[in-house]
Tab-separated table of C-alpha atoms in Angstrom:
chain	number	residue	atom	x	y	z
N	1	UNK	CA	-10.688	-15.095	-11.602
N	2	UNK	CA	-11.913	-12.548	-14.269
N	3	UNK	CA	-15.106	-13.679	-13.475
N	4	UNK	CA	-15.285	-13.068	-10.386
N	5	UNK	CA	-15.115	-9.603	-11.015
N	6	UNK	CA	-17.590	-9.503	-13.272
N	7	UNK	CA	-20.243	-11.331	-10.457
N	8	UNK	CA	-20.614	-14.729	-12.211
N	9	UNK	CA	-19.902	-16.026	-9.068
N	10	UNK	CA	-21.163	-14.910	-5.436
N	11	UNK	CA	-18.633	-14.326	-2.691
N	12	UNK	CA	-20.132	-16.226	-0.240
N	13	UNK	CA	-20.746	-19.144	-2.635
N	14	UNK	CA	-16.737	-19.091	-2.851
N	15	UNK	CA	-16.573	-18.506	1.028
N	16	UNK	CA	-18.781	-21.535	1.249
N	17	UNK	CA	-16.306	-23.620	-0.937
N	18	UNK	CA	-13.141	-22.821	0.677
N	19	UNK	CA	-14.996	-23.963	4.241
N	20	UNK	CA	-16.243	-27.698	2.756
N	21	UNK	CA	-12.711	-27.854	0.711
N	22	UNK	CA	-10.827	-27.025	4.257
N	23	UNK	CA	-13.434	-29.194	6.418
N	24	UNK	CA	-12.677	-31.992	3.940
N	25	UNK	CA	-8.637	-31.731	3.993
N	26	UNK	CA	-9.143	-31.932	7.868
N	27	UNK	CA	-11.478	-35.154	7.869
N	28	UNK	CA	-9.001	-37.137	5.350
N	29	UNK	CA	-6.471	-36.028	7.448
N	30	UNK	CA	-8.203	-37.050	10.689
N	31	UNK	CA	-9.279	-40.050	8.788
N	32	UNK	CA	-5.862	-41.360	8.018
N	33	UNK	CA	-4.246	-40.206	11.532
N	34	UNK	CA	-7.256	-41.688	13.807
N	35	UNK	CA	-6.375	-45.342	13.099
N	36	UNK	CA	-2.787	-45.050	13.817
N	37	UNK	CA	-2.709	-42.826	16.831
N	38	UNK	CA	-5.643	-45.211	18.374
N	39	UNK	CA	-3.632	-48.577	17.618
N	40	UNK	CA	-0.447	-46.324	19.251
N	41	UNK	CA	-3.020	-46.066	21.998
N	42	UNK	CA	-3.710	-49.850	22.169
N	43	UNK	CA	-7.289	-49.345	21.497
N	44	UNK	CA	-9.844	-51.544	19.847
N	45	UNK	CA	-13.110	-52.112	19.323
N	46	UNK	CA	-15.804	-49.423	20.124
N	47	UNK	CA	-13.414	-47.124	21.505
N	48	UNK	CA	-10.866	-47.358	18.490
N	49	UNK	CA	-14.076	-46.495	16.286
N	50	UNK	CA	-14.884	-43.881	18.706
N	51	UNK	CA	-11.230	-42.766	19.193
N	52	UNK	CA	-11.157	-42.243	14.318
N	53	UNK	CA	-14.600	-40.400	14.907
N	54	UNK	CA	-13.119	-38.080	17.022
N	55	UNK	CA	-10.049	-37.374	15.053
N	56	UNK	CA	-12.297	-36.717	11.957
N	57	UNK	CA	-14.373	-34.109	13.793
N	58	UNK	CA	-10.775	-32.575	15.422
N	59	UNK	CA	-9.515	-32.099	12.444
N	60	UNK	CA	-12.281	-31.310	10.047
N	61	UNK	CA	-13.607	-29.264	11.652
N	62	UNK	CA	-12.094	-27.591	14.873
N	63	UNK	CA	-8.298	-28.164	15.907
N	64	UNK	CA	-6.955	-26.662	19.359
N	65	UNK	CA	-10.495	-24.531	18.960
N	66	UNK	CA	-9.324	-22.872	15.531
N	67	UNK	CA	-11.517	-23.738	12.971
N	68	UNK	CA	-9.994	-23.914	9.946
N	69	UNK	CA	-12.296	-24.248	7.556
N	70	UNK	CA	-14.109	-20.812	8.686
N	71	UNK	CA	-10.944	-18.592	8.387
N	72	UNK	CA	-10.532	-19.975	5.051
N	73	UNK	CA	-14.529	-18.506	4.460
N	74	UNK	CA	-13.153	-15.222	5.884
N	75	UNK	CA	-10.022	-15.393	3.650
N	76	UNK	CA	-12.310	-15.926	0.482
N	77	UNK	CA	-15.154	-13.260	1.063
N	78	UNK	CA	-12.984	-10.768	2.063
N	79	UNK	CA	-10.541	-11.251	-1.168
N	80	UNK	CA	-13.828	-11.468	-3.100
N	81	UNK	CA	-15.476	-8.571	-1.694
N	82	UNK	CA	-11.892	-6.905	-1.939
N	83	UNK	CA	-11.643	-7.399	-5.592
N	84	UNK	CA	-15.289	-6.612	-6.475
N	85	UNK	CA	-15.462	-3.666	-4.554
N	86	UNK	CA	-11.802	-2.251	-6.073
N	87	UNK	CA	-12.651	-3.815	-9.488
N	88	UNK	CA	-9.028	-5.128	-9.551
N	89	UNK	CA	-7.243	-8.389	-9.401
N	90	UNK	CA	-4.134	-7.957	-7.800
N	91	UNK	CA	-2.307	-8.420	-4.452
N	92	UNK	CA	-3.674	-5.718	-2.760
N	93	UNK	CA	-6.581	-8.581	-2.052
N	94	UNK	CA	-5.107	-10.843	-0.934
N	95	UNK	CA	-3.009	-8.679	1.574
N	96	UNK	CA	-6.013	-7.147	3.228
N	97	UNK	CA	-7.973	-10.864	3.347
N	98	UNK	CA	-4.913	-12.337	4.435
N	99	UNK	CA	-4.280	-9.506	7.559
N	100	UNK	CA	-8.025	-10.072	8.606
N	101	UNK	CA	-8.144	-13.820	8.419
N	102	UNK	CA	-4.533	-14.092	10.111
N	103	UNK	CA	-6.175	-11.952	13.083
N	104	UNK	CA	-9.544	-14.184	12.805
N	105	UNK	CA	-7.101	-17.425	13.162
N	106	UNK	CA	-5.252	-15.829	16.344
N	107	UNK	CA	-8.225	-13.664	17.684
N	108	UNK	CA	-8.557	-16.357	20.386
N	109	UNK	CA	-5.149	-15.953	22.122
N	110	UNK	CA	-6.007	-12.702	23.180
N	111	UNK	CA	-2.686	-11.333	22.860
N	112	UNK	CA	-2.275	-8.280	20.435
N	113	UNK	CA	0.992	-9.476	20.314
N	114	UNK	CA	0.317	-12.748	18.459
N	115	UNK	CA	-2.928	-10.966	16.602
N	116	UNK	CA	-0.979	-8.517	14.537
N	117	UNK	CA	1.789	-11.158	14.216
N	118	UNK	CA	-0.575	-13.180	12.705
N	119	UNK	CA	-2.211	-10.980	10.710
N	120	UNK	CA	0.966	-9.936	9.147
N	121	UNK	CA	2.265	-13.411	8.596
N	122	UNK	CA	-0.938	-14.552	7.010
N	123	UNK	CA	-1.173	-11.370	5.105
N	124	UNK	CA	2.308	-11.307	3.494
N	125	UNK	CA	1.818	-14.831	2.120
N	126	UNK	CA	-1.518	-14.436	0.894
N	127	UNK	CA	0.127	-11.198	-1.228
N	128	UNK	CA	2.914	-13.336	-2.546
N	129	UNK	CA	0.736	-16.305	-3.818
N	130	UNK	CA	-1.684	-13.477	-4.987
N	131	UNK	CA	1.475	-11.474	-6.663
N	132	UNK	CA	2.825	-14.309	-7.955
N	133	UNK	CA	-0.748	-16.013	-9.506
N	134	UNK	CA	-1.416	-12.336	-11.403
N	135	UNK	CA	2.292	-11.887	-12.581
């Protein structure tokens, strides 16, 4: 992480990682869960290759129109530009990353309600991990 600071590495290069490493977790998972939920389905064929092909696009990339893997790419350039900008490597990052990537994941329910819920969920945990990683 020190050398992040430093600028060895570019923020969005790191934004751009956390979206293929998130987009990736979704496809295995969408991968593995495709064939059983199609045979649960009774499908074969065409449409049970169709039916896996879907699943790995739902949840590689896009699930209940959240996409995962770019509010992980939010989460990481906004720690990153956090951190460079403040020349520190502490919690403080991750807090204010977390708050706007929580709101970017709930942003589409249009409910303040659920946006600064979010926000503060997602922004409390990403402090801990971030407290606990530098402690």
């Amino acid at each position: 992480m020190e050398d992040e600071i430093n600028g060895a590495v570019p923020c969005s290069s790191l934004a751009v990682d956390s979206i293929l490493r998130v987009g990736t977790a979704g496809a295995i998972w969408g991968l593995c869960m495709g064939p059983y939920d199609a045979r649960k389905q009774g499908l074969s064929g065409v449409a049970h290759a169709s039916f896996v092909a879907n699943a790995v696009g739902k949840f590689g990339f896009q699930y209940g129109n959240r996409t995962y893997g770019l509010v992980a790419g939010i989460y990481m350039i906004t720690r990153c530009g956090i951190q460079r900008y403040r020349r520190q490597n502490d919690w403080v990052n991750g807090l204010v990353a977390g708050a706007l990537a929580g709101a970017a994941f709930a942003a589409r329910t249009r409910s303040w309600t659920q946006v600064i819920g979010m926000a503060g969920l997602v922004s409390v945990f990403s402090a801990a991990a971030d407290y606990s990683r530098t402690s």
